[in-house]
Coordinates of C-alpha atoms and ligand atoms in Angstrom, one line a residue:
Chain A
M3 CA 0.0 0.0 0.0
K4 CA 1.3 3.4 -1.0
I5 CA 0.2 6.6 0.7
L6 CA 0.8 10.1 -0.6
V7 CA 0.2 13.2 1.6
C8 CA 0.2 16.6 0.0
I9 CA 1.3 19.4 2.3
T10 CA 1.4 23.1 2.2
H11 CA 4.0 25.5 3.6
V12 CA 2.0 28.3 5.1
P13 CA 2.4 31.2 7.6
D14 CA 1.9 30.2 11.2
T15 CA -1.8 30.7 12.3
T16 CA -0.7 33.6 14.6
S17 CA 1.0 35.5 11.8
K18 CA 0.1 39.1 11.0
I19 CA -0.6 39.2 7.2
K20 CA 1.2 42.0 5.4
F21 CA 2.1 42.6 1.7
T22 CA 5.0 44.4 0.0
D23 CA 5.9 45.5 -3.6
N24 CA 2.8 47.7 -3.9
N25 CA 0.6 45.0 -2.5
T26 CA 1.6 42.4 -5.1
K27 CA 3.7 40.1 -2.8
F28 CA 3.2 38.4 0.5
D29 CA 5.6 39.9 3.1
K30 CA 7.6 37.0 4.6
N31 CA 9.4 39.3 7.0
G32 CA 9.2 37.9 10.6
V33 CA 6.7 35.2 9.5
Q34 CA 7.2 31.6 10.6
F35 CA 6.1 28.9 8.2
I36 CA 4.5 25.7 9.2
I37 CA 2.9 22.6 7.7
G38 CA -0.8 23.6 7.0
P39 CA -2.8 22.6 10.1
Y40 CA -5.2 20.5 8.0
D41 CA -2.3 18.9 6.2
D42 CA -0.9 18.1 9.6
Y43 CA -4.0 16.1 10.4
A44 CA -3.7 14.3 7.1
L45 CA -0.1 13.5 7.8
A46 CA -0.9 12.3 11.4
R47 CA -3.5 9.9 10.1
A48 CA -1.2 8.7 7.4
V49 CA 1.5 7.9 9.9
E50 CA -1.0 5.9 11.9
L51 CA -2.1 4.0 8.8
K52 CA 1.5 3.4 7.8
E53 CA 2.1 1.7 11.1
Q54 CA -1.1 -0.2 11.1
L55 CA -0.9 -1.5 7.5
G56 CA 2.8 -1.4 6.8
A57 CA 2.3 1.2 4.1
S58 CA 4.9 3.4 2.5
L59 CA 4.4 7.1 3.0
T60 CA 5.5 9.9 0.7
V61 CA 5.0 13.6 1.3
L62 CA 4.7 16.1 -1.5
N63 CA 4.8 19.9 -1.8
V64 CA 4.6 22.2 -4.8
G65 CA 6.9 25.0 -3.8
E66 CA 10.2 26.7 -4.1
A67 CA 13.4 25.7 -2.2
E68 CA 12.3 27.6 1.0
T69 CA 9.7 24.9 1.7
E70 CA 12.2 22.2 2.3
P71 CA 12.4 22.6 6.1
T72 CA 8.6 22.0 6.1
L73 CA 9.1 18.8 4.1
R74 CA 11.9 17.8 6.5
K75 CA 9.5 18.3 9.4
A76 CA 7.0 16.0 7.7
L77 CA 9.8 13.4 7.3
A78 CA 10.6 13.8 11.0
I79 CA 7.0 13.2 11.9
G80 CA 7.1 9.8 10.0
A81 CA 7.1 10.1 6.2
D82 CA 9.6 7.8 4.4
D83 CA 10.5 10.2 1.5
A84 CA 9.6 13.6 0.2
I85 CA 9.0 15.1 -3.2
R86 CA 9.2 18.8 -4.0
V87 CA 7.9 20.1 -7.3
N88 CA 10.2 23.1 -7.8
A89 CA 7.7 25.9 -8.6
F90 CA 5.8 28.6 -6.9
P91 CA 2.2 27.3 -6.4
K92 CA 0.6 29.8 -8.8
D93 CA -3.0 28.7 -8.5
S94 CA -4.9 25.6 -7.4
F95 CA -5.3 24.4 -11.0
F96 CA -1.5 24.5 -11.5
V97 CA -0.9 22.7 -8.2
A98 CA -3.5 20.1 -8.9
N99 CA -1.8 19.4 -12.3
Q100 CA 1.6 18.8 -10.7
I101 CA 0.2 16.5 -8.0
A102 CA -1.9 14.5 -10.5
K103 CA 1.2 14.0 -12.7
I104 CA 3.2 12.6 -9.8
A105 CA 0.3 10.5 -8.6
K106 CA -0.2 9.1 -12.0
D107 CA 3.4 8.0 -12.4
S108 CA 3.6 6.3 -9.0
S109 CA 0.0 5.1 -8.6
Y110 CA -0.7 5.7 -4.9
D111 CA -3.5 3.8 -3.3
L112 CA -4.5 6.6 -0.9
I113 CA -3.9 10.3 -1.3
L114 CA -4.5 12.4 1.8
M115 CA -4.6 16.2 1.7
G116 CA -5.8 18.9 4.1
R117 CA -9.4 20.1 3.8
E118 CA -8.0 23.4 2.7
S119 CA -4.8 25.4 2.6
I120 CA -4.8 28.3 5.1
D121 CA -3.2 30.8 2.8
F122 CA -5.6 30.7 -0.2
N123 CA -8.3 28.7 1.5
G124 CA -9.9 27.2 -1.6
G125 CA -10.4 23.7 -0.5
M126 CA -10.2 22.8 -4.2
V127 CA -7.0 20.9 -4.9
H128 CA -8.2 17.5 -3.8
G129 CA -11.3 17.6 -6.0
M130 CA -9.3 18.8 -9.0
V131 CA -6.8 16.0 -8.5
G132 CA -9.6 13.5 -8.1
E133 CA -11.2 14.6 -11.4
L134 CA -7.8 14.6 -13.2
L135 CA -7.1 11.1 -12.1
G136 CA -10.7 9.8 -12.3
M137 CA -10.6 9.0 -8.6
P138 CA -13.2 9.7 -6.0
S139 CA -12.4 12.7 -3.8
V140 CA -14.1 13.2 -0.4
S141 CA -13.7 16.2 1.8
P142 CA -13.8 17.4 4.6
V143 CA -13.1 14.0 6.2
M144 CA -13.1 13.7 10.0
K145 CA -12.7 10.0 10.3
L146 CA -11.0 7.5 7.9
E147 CA -10.6 3.7 8.4
I148 CA -9.3 1.2 5.9
D149 CA -10.5 -2.3 5.8
G150 CA -9.0 -4.2 2.9
E151 CA -10.0 -2.2 -0.2
T152 CA -12.8 -0.5 1.6
V153 CA -12.4 3.0 3.0
K154 CA -14.9 4.1 5.7
M155 CA -15.2 7.8 6.3
A156 CA -17.1 10.4 8.2
R157 CA -17.5 13.6 6.3
E158 CA -18.5 16.9 8.0
I159 CA -21.6 18.5 6.6
E160 CA -23.5 21.6 7.7
G161 CA -25.0 20.7 11.1
G162 CA -23.6 17.2 11.4
K163 CA -21.8 14.4 9.5
E164 CA -22.3 11.9 6.8
Y165 CA -20.9 8.3 6.7
I166 CA -19.3 7.3 3.4
E167 CA -17.9 4.1 2.1
G168 CA -15.6 4.0 -0.9
K169 CA -13.0 1.8 -2.5
L170 CA -9.3 2.5 -2.9
P171 CA -7.7 4.3 -4.7
L172 CA -9.2 7.4 -3.2
I173 CA -8.4 11.0 -2.2
A174 CA -9.5 12.6 1.0
G175 CA -9.3 16.2 2.3
C176 CA -8.8 15.8 6.1
Q177 CA -9.7 17.8 9.2
E178 CA -9.9 17.1 12.9
P179 CA -10.6 14.9 14.7
I180 CA -9.2 12.4 12.1
A181 CA -6.0 12.0 14.2
E182 CA -4.0 14.1 16.7
W183 CA -1.2 16.3 15.5
K184 CA 2.1 14.6 15.9
I185 CA 5.2 16.4 17.2
P186 CA 8.5 15.0 15.8
N187 CA 10.8 13.4 18.4
M188 CA 14.6 13.5 18.5
R189 CA 15.0 10.2 16.6
G190 CA 12.6 11.4 13.9
I191 CA 14.4 14.6 13.5
M192 CA 17.8 12.8 13.2
S193 CA 16.5 10.3 10.7
A194 CA 14.7 13.0 8.6
R195 CA 18.1 14.5 7.7
T196 CA 19.0 11.4 5.6
K197 CA 15.6 10.5 4.2
P198 CA 15.3 11.2 0.5
L199 CA 13.9 14.5 -0.7
N200 CA 13.6 14.5 -4.4
V201 CA 13.2 17.7 -6.4
V202 CA 11.4 17.5 -9.7
E203 CA 10.6 20.2 -12.2
P204 CA 6.9 21.2 -13.0
S205 CA 5.3 19.2 -15.7
D206 CA 2.9 21.8 -17.0
D207 CA 2.8 25.5 -16.7
T208 CA -0.9 26.3 -17.2
V209 CA -2.8 28.5 -14.8
T210 CA -6.4 29.6 -14.9
T211 CA -6.3 32.5 -12.5
S212 CA -3.7 35.0 -11.3
V213 CA -3.6 37.4 -8.5
I214 CA -3.3 41.1 -9.5
S215 CA -3.0 42.6 -6.1
Y216 CA -3.7 42.0 -2.4
L217 CA -5.5 44.1 0.1
L218 CA -6.2 44.1 3.8
P219 CA -9.6 44.7 5.4
P220 CA -10.2 48.1 6.9
A221 CA -9.1 48.6 10.5
K222 CA -11.8 48.0 13.1
G223 CA -13.1 51.0 15.1
A224 CA -12.8 51.1 18.9
V225 CA -15.1 48.8 21.0
K226 CA -18.0 50.4 22.8
I227 CA -18.1 49.1 26.4
I228 CA -21.5 48.8 28.0
D229 CA -22.0 48.5 31.8
K230 CA -22.7 45.0 32.9
D231 CA -25.7 46.2 34.9
N232 CA -27.3 47.8 31.9
V233 CA -27.7 45.0 29.3
E234 CA -30.8 46.9 28.0
E235 CA -28.4 49.4 26.5
L236 CA -26.7 46.7 24.5
V237 CA -30.1 45.5 23.2
Q238 CA -31.0 49.1 22.2
L239 CA -27.6 49.5 20.4
L240 CA -28.0 46.3 18.5
K241 CA -31.5 47.2 17.5
N242 CA -31.2 50.9 16.7
E243 CA -27.5 51.5 15.9
A244 CA -26.3 48.2 14.4
K245 CA -29.8 47.2 13.3
V246 CA -29.0 43.5 13.5
I247 CA -31.8 42.4 15.8
Chain B
M2 CA -25.3 32.5 -22.9
S3 CA -26.5 32.1 -19.4
I4 CA -25.4 31.7 -15.8
L5 CA -26.1 28.5 -14.1
V6 CA -26.6 28.4 -10.3
Y7 CA -26.2 25.1 -8.5
I8 CA -28.8 25.2 -5.6
E9 CA -28.7 22.8 -2.6
H10 CA -31.6 21.8 -0.5
A11 CA -32.0 20.2 2.9
E12 CA -35.0 19.0 4.8
G13 CA -37.2 19.9 1.9
S14 CA -36.1 23.6 1.6
V15 CA -33.7 25.3 -0.7
K16 CA -30.8 26.5 1.4
K17 CA -30.6 30.2 2.1
S18 CA -27.0 30.3 1.0
S19 CA -28.1 28.9 -2.4
L20 CA -30.8 31.6 -2.7
E21 CA -28.0 34.1 -2.0
A22 CA -26.0 32.6 -4.8
V23 CA -29.0 33.1 -7.1
S24 CA -29.2 36.8 -6.1
Y25 CA -25.5 37.0 -6.8
A26 CA -26.0 35.5 -10.3
E27 CA -28.8 37.9 -11.0
Q28 CA -26.6 40.9 -10.2
L29 CA -23.8 39.4 -12.3
A30 CA -26.2 38.8 -15.2
G31 CA -27.2 42.5 -15.1
K32 CA -23.6 43.4 -15.3
I33 CA -22.3 41.2 -18.1
N34 CA -25.5 41.3 -20.2
E35 CA -26.2 37.6 -19.8
A36 CA -29.7 36.8 -20.9
E37 CA -30.7 34.4 -18.2
V38 CA -30.1 33.0 -14.7
I39 CA -30.9 29.3 -14.6
A40 CA -30.9 27.4 -11.4
V41 CA -30.4 23.6 -11.2
A42 CA -31.5 21.4 -8.3
L43 CA -30.8 17.7 -8.0
G44 CA -32.9 15.0 -6.3
T45 CA -36.3 14.9 -4.6
I46 CA -37.8 18.3 -3.6
S47 CA -41.1 20.0 -4.3
E48 CA -41.6 22.2 -7.3
E49 CA -43.3 25.0 -5.2
E50 CA -40.1 25.1 -3.1
L51 CA -37.9 25.3 -6.1
A52 CA -40.0 28.1 -7.7
K53 CA -38.9 30.3 -4.8
A54 CA -35.5 30.5 -6.5
G55 CA -37.4 32.8 -8.9
A56 CA -38.0 35.3 -6.1
A57 CA -34.3 35.5 -5.5
G58 CA -33.6 36.2 -9.2
A59 CA -33.7 33.0 -11.2
N60 CA -35.6 33.0 -14.6
K61 CA -36.0 29.3 -14.6
V62 CA -35.2 26.2 -12.4
L63 CA -34.1 23.0 -14.0
H64 CA -35.0 20.1 -11.7
V65 CA -33.2 16.8 -12.2
N66 CA -35.8 14.9 -10.2
D67 CA -33.9 11.7 -9.7
E68 CA -34.1 10.2 -6.3
K69 CA -30.5 8.9 -6.5
L70 CA -29.3 12.4 -6.4
T71 CA -31.1 13.4 -3.2
L72 CA -28.0 12.6 -1.2
G73 CA -25.0 14.7 -2.1
I74 CA -22.7 12.2 -3.7
I75 CA -19.9 14.4 -4.8
Q76 CA -19.0 12.7 -8.1
A77 CA -22.6 12.2 -9.1
H78 CA -23.5 15.8 -8.4
A79 CA -20.4 17.1 -10.3
D80 CA -21.4 14.9 -13.3
A81 CA -25.0 16.0 -13.3
V82 CA -24.3 19.7 -12.9
G83 CA -21.6 19.5 -15.6
Q84 CA -24.1 17.9 -18.0
V85 CA -26.6 20.6 -17.4
F86 CA -24.0 23.3 -17.8
E87 CA -23.1 22.0 -21.2
K88 CA -26.6 21.3 -22.3
I89 CA -27.7 24.9 -21.7
G90 CA -24.4 26.3 -23.0
A91 CA -23.8 28.3 -19.8
S92 CA -20.8 30.6 -19.5
T93 CA -20.6 30.7 -15.7
L94 CA -21.5 28.5 -12.8
V95 CA -22.3 30.2 -9.5
L96 CA -22.7 28.3 -6.2
A97 CA -22.6 29.0 -2.5
K98 CA -19.5 27.8 -0.6
S99 CA -20.5 24.7 1.4
S100 CA -19.1 21.3 2.3
L101 CA -20.8 19.9 -0.8
G102 CA -20.5 22.9 -3.1
D103 CA -16.7 23.2 -2.7
A104 CA -16.2 19.5 -3.5
V105 CA -18.5 19.7 -6.6
A106 CA -17.0 23.0 -7.8
A107 CA -13.4 21.6 -7.7
R108 CA -14.3 18.6 -9.9
L109 CA -16.3 20.7 -12.3
A110 CA -13.4 23.1 -12.8
I111 CA -11.5 20.2 -14.4
K112 CA -14.5 18.7 -16.2
L113 CA -15.5 22.0 -17.8
N114 CA -12.1 23.5 -18.2
A115 CA -13.2 26.5 -16.2
G116 CA -11.3 28.9 -14.1
L117 CA -12.5 28.5 -10.5
V118 CA -12.5 31.3 -7.9
S119 CA -13.5 30.4 -4.3
N120 CA -14.4 32.6 -1.4
V121 CA -15.8 35.3 -3.8
V122 CA -16.9 38.4 -1.9
E123 CA -18.0 40.8 -4.7
I124 CA -19.5 41.0 -8.1
P125 CA -16.6 40.8 -10.7
D126 CA -15.2 43.9 -12.3
T127 CA -15.5 43.3 -16.1
T128 CA -14.4 46.7 -17.3
S129 CA -11.2 45.2 -18.7
G130 CA -10.6 41.5 -18.3
Y131 CA -12.4 39.6 -15.5
K132 CA -11.3 40.6 -12.1
I133 CA -12.8 39.4 -8.9
K134 CA -12.2 39.9 -5.2
R135 CA -11.9 36.9 -3.0
S136 CA -11.1 36.4 0.7
I137 CA -7.8 34.7 1.5
Y138 CA -5.7 33.9 4.6
T139 CA -8.9 32.9 6.4
G140 CA -10.5 36.3 6.1
K141 CA -7.3 38.2 7.1
A142 CA -6.9 39.6 3.5
F143 CA -8.3 39.8 0.0
A144 CA -6.9 39.0 -3.4
E145 CA -8.0 40.8 -6.6
T146 CA -7.9 37.8 -8.9
E147 CA -8.0 37.7 -12.7
V148 CA -9.7 34.8 -14.4
M149 CA -8.2 33.8 -17.7
T150 CA -10.6 31.1 -19.0
D151 CA -13.8 31.6 -21.0
K152 CA -15.8 29.5 -18.6
K153 CA -15.9 30.4 -15.0
I154 CA -16.9 28.9 -11.7
L155 CA -17.5 31.2 -8.8
A156 CA -17.9 29.8 -5.3
V157 CA -19.5 32.6 -3.4
K158 CA -19.0 33.4 0.3
K159 CA -21.9 34.3 2.5
N160 CA -22.9 38.0 2.4
A161 CA -21.1 38.6 -0.9
V162 CA -24.4 40.3 -2.0
E163 CA -27.6 41.0 -0.1
L164 CA -30.3 38.3 -0.6
K165 CA -33.2 39.9 -2.4
I166 CA -36.4 38.0 -2.4
D167 CA -38.6 40.3 -4.4
G168 CA -39.0 38.6 -7.8
T169 CA -41.7 36.4 -9.1
P170 CA -41.7 32.6 -8.8
A171 CA -39.7 30.9 -11.5
T172 CA -40.9 28.2 -13.9
V173 CA -39.7 24.8 -13.0
E174 CA -38.8 22.3 -15.7
T175 CA -37.9 18.7 -15.1
L176 CA -34.9 17.3 -16.8
S177 CA -33.7 13.8 -16.9
L178 CA -30.1 12.9 -17.4
E179 CA -28.1 9.8 -18.2
L180 CA -26.3 9.0 -14.9
D181 CA -23.2 6.8 -15.0
P182 CA -23.4 4.3 -12.1
A183 CA -19.6 4.6 -11.7
N184 CA -20.2 8.0 -10.2
F185 CA -22.2 6.4 -7.4
A186 CA -19.5 4.0 -6.3
T187 CA -18.6 6.1 -3.3
K188 CA -21.7 5.6 -1.1
I189 CA -23.3 7.6 1.6
T190 CA -24.3 4.9 4.2
G191 CA -25.8 7.2 6.8
T192 CA -26.2 10.8 8.1
D193 CA -26.1 12.1 11.6
K194 CA -27.5 15.6 11.5
A195 CA -29.1 18.0 13.9
T196 CA -32.6 18.8 12.6
G197 CA -34.7 21.9 13.1
E198 CA -31.7 23.9 14.2
V199 CA -30.4 27.1 12.7
L200 CA -27.4 25.9 10.7
L201 CA -24.2 27.6 11.9
P202 CA -22.6 28.5 8.5
E203 CA -25.9 29.9 7.3
A204 CA -27.0 31.7 10.4
D205 CA -27.5 35.5 10.6
I206 CA -26.9 35.6 14.3
V207 CA -24.5 33.3 16.1
V208 CA -24.1 32.9 19.9
S209 CA -20.8 31.2 20.8
G210 CA -19.4 30.0 24.1
G211 CA -15.8 29.3 25.2
R212 CA -14.0 27.8 28.0
G213 CA -15.3 30.6 30.2
M214 CA -18.6 28.8 30.3
K215 CA -16.9 26.2 32.6
G216 CA -18.8 23.1 31.4
P217 CA -21.5 21.6 29.2
E218 CA -24.0 21.8 32.0
N219 CA -24.0 25.6 31.6
W220 CA -24.8 25.6 27.9
H221 CA -28.5 26.2 28.4
L222 CA -27.5 29.8 29.0
I223 CA -26.0 30.0 25.5
E224 CA -28.9 28.1 24.0
D225 CA -31.6 30.2 25.7
L226 CA -30.0 33.4 24.4
A227 CA -29.6 31.8 20.9
K228 CA -33.3 30.8 21.0
A229 CA -34.4 34.3 22.0
L230 CA -32.5 35.7 19.0
G231 CA -33.3 33.0 16.5
A232 CA -29.5 32.3 16.4
A233 CA -27.3 29.3 15.8
T234 CA -24.9 28.2 18.6
G235 CA -21.1 27.9 18.1
C236 CA -18.1 27.3 20.4
S237 CA -14.3 27.6 20.6
K238 CA -12.0 24.7 19.7
P239 CA -11.2 23.6 23.3
V240 CA -14.9 23.3 23.9
S241 CA -15.4 20.9 21.0
D242 CA -12.1 19.2 21.7
T243 CA -13.3 18.2 25.2
G244 CA -16.6 17.1 23.9
W245 CA -18.7 19.8 25.6
R246 CA -20.2 20.6 22.1
P247 CA -20.2 18.7 18.8
H248 CA -17.4 19.3 16.4
H249 CA -19.6 21.0 13.8
E250 CA -20.1 23.9 16.2
H251 CA -16.4 24.6 16.4
V252 CA -15.7 28.1 15.0
G253 CA -12.3 29.3 13.8
Q254 CA -9.2 28.7 11.7
T255 CA -9.6 24.9 12.0
G256 CA -13.4 24.9 12.2
V257 CA -16.4 26.6 10.7
K258 CA -15.9 30.1 9.2
V259 CA -19.0 32.1 9.9
A260 CA -20.2 35.4 8.4
P261 CA -23.3 36.4 10.4
S262 CA -24.5 40.0 10.8
L263 CA -24.1 39.5 14.6
Y264 CA -21.6 37.3 16.4
L265 CA -21.9 37.1 20.2
A266 CA -18.8 35.6 21.9
V267 CA -19.2 34.6 25.6
G268 CA -16.3 33.5 27.7
I269 CA -14.0 33.2 24.6
S270 CA -10.6 34.9 25.0
G271 CA -10.3 35.8 21.3
A272 CA -7.2 33.9 20.2
I273 CA -6.1 34.8 16.7
Q274 CA -7.2 31.3 15.5
H275 CA -10.7 31.8 16.8
L276 CA -10.9 35.3 15.3
A277 CA -9.9 33.9 11.9
G278 CA -13.3 32.2 11.8
V279 CA -15.4 35.2 12.7
N280 CA -13.7 38.2 11.1
S281 CA -16.3 38.3 8.3
S282 CA -19.0 39.1 10.8
K283 CA -20.7 42.5 10.5
Y284 CA -21.0 43.1 14.2
I285 CA -19.2 41.4 17.1
V286 CA -20.3 41.5 20.8
V287 CA -18.0 40.2 23.4
I288 CA -18.9 39.2 27.0
N289 CA -15.8 38.4 29.1
K290 CA -14.9 38.9 32.7
D291 CA -11.4 39.9 31.8
P292 CA -11.1 43.5 30.4
E293 CA -7.8 42.6 28.8
A294 CA -9.2 39.7 26.8
P295 CA -7.9 40.1 23.2
F296 CA -11.4 39.6 21.8
F297 CA -12.4 43.2 22.9
K298 CA -10.0 44.6 20.3
A299 CA -12.0 42.8 17.5
A300 CA -15.4 43.7 19.0
D301 CA -17.9 46.4 18.2
Y302 CA -19.7 46.2 21.6
G303 CA -18.4 44.6 24.8
I304 CA -19.5 43.9 28.3
V305 CA -16.9 43.2 31.0
G306 CA -18.4 40.9 33.6
D307 CA -19.4 37.4 34.6
A308 CA -21.3 35.5 31.9
F309 CA -23.3 33.6 34.4
E310 CA -24.8 36.9 35.6
I311 CA -25.1 38.7 32.3
L312 CA -26.5 35.9 30.1
P313 CA -29.9 35.5 31.9
K314 CA -30.4 39.2 32.0
L315 CA -29.5 39.6 28.3
T316 CA -31.8 36.8 27.3
Q317 CA -34.6 38.4 29.3
A318 CA -34.0 41.8 27.7
I319 CA -34.1 40.3 24.2
K320 CA -37.4 38.5 25.0
S321 CA -39.0 41.6 26.3
L322 CA -38.1 43.4 23.1
K323 CA -40.1 41.0 21.1
Ligands
FAD28 C1 -3.1 25.7 14.6 C2 -4.1 26.1 15.6 C3 -5.5 26.2 15.2 C4 -6.5 26.6 16.1 N1 -7.7 26.7 15.6 C5 -8.7 27.1 16.5 C6 -10.0 27.3 16.0 O1 -10.4 27.0 14.9 N2 -11.0 27.8 16.9 C7 -10.7 28.2 18.2 O2 -11.5 28.6 18.9 N3 -9.4 28.0 18.6 C8 -8.4 27.5 17.8 N4 -7.2 27.3 18.3 C9 -7.0 27.4 19.8 C10 -6.8 28.9 20.2 O3 -5.4 29.2 20.1 C11 -7.2 29.1 21.7 O4 -6.5 28.2 22.5 C12 -8.7 28.9 21.9 O5 -9.5 29.6 21.0 C13 -9.1 29.3 23.3 O6 -10.4 29.0 23.6 P1 -11.3 29.8 24.6 O7 -11.3 31.2 24.3 O8 -12.6 29.1 24.8 O9 -10.5 29.5 26.0 P2 -9.6 30.4 26.9 O10 -8.5 31.0 26.1 O11 -9.2 29.6 28.1 O12 -10.5 31.6 27.3 C14 -11.5 31.6 28.2 C15 -12.0 33.0 28.3 O13 -13.2 33.0 29.2 C16 -13.1 34.1 30.1 N5 -14.0 33.8 31.2 C17 -13.7 32.9 32.2 N6 -14.7 32.8 33.1 C18 -15.6 33.7 32.6 C19 -16.9 34.1 33.1 N7 -17.4 33.6 34.3 N8 -17.6 35.1 32.4 C20 -17.1 35.6 31.3 N9 -15.9 35.3 30.8 C21 -15.2 34.3 31.5 C22 -11.7 34.3 30.4 O14 -11.4 35.6 30.8 C23 -11.0 34.0 29.0 O15 -10.9 35.1 28.2 C24 -6.1 26.9 17.5 C25 -4.8 26.8 17.9 C26 -3.8 26.4 17.0 C27 -2.4 26.3 17.5
AMP29 N1 1.5 23.9 -3.1 C1 0.9 22.7 -2.6 N2 1.7 21.6 -2.5 C2 1.2 20.5 -2.0 N3 -0.1 20.3 -1.7 C3 -0.9 21.3 -1.8 C4 -0.4 22.6 -2.3 N4 -1.5 23.4 -2.3 C5 -2.6 22.7 -1.8 N5 -2.2 21.5 -1.5 C6 -3.0 20.4 -0.9 O1 -4.4 20.6 -1.2 C7 -5.2 20.9 -0.1 C8 -6.3 21.9 -0.4 O2 -5.7 23.1 -0.8 P1 -6.5 24.3 -1.3 O3 -7.3 23.8 -2.4 O4 -5.4 25.3 -1.7 O5 -7.3 24.8 -0.2 C9 -4.2 21.3 1.0 O6 -4.6 21.1 2.3 C10 -3.0 20.4 0.6 O7 -3.1 19.1 1.1

């Protein structure tokens, strides 16, 4: 059994988002990069499945050289080898094409991704790869068990969940509580240094969208504090000033 | 040419978010001189209900009244919507962001060779090219995005446009499609869903509780206020992690992103990851006993004090208003 986990290299969730170059580039100054939190869930579940089923586990990122520490971290958490497609992830279509090409060449049985990347938040790459490969794609998946060829999943829907049964090969976009995030241990970190990290060039350059410029939301005004013994005032403000009740 | 809107339904009603998508399409049609807004609904649902899409701006509703499509099987829905898109020669597909909508849109982008933009927050600017504003970094920023393809798919975020229900009912036509059984191979074997509740991602008012609520036994205070307001209930991540509340109520970076007109946060500190899920709210009210709680910086209105004292009073004040 071969498992592929696709991971993003994204700003830490506490980062302040800023742009430079006349709002055309993300400002990396002072920003710490991490494995996308949803990708981290996918990876954690993949490591459990690898142990349970004796599977091989490859991690993949489409990104420039700066993403290698993030891939190394995934190796330290438990992946066997890593692939980096050497290109800036221009849009979700571009990324999906790269992933599909690699997946086609190596025929993985299970491809796990995050439900969405936290930079561009599309939640689209898994579905696109699914369609490109003619494989089912299920997202957001909060539980995933493998029994022979059968994959049993719980998918979150508005107001609850849905139970789904599919057959391998299959793609899932993961979220909690599929598994608990894993923190690399010392042995993992040491072994990650010598695990293979293969760099390949992009196979196709097509994009369907491109960002012209970035902008930040307007700053929030000051909060109006209401006395705790006067909740009626809050109700009046919500009714007459904000007009939301 | 026309704009196709994929509308979802649950418990016999068209989802409000889908009606918003119809209103969005109507405004878009006005702007790019498209002749028609056509909605498509899949599976079992009454025609009267579907006709309501007309009031939101659809000229016509196509109903693929096939029971097999009532459950949202991702591949089957993508196939059906793709067939309809091609059949009517549409130029653009509009849909509301949702757990099913996202999954269907992604597959359709490949099937139809269409440029896909998600988290759309405005009507596109078509003065030169096709530029559209979308929310990125979990609502912390926006990207003005150019779409290069002829066909387009727009996954619209809640509140991108105002929902207008002022038109006349649409005509509903039934349509049957050739459905490939292979697309039903991934089966839905069951659902586990709260019924009769206001759905969190669709709600106009959300009342959320955090660790400051001390335990699940106190949640009736949150629920009473929500009920008085006709609101949905939400919570912070530690609250769902410890099982005080179900996971689908977890709001934030790793949970549901809400965009209500009013978000009330009670006993939530306002960690940046929580704020990432609520920053699209129009108004935020924070109730917290700690005046230094970071949430106050993101709030419009705040009360500093003990939630256990304030909540019953607030619920009472709302009730006496109505
Ligand atoms: C990668 C990552 C992703 C995350 N994603 C999310 C996410 O999606 N959503 C999320 O919520 N969190 C998320 N978190 C966790 C987040 O960092 C915070 O830990 C969490 O939001 C805190 O929850 P809380 O405010 O309920 O609890 P606390 O931080 O413990 O705050 C409790 C608050 O209640 C107040 N309080 C206590 N008693 C009372 C009382 N009697 N009356 C009024 N107020 C009272 C306190 O003053 C305090 O401000 C994430 C963290 C990481 C690292
Ligand atoms: N540049 C990338 N490299 C590898 N995987 C990615 C990349 N971008 C997105 N993905 C995967 O696709 C998932 C959904 O991403 P998105 O559609 O961008 O929200 C992510 O959680 C990742 O698993």
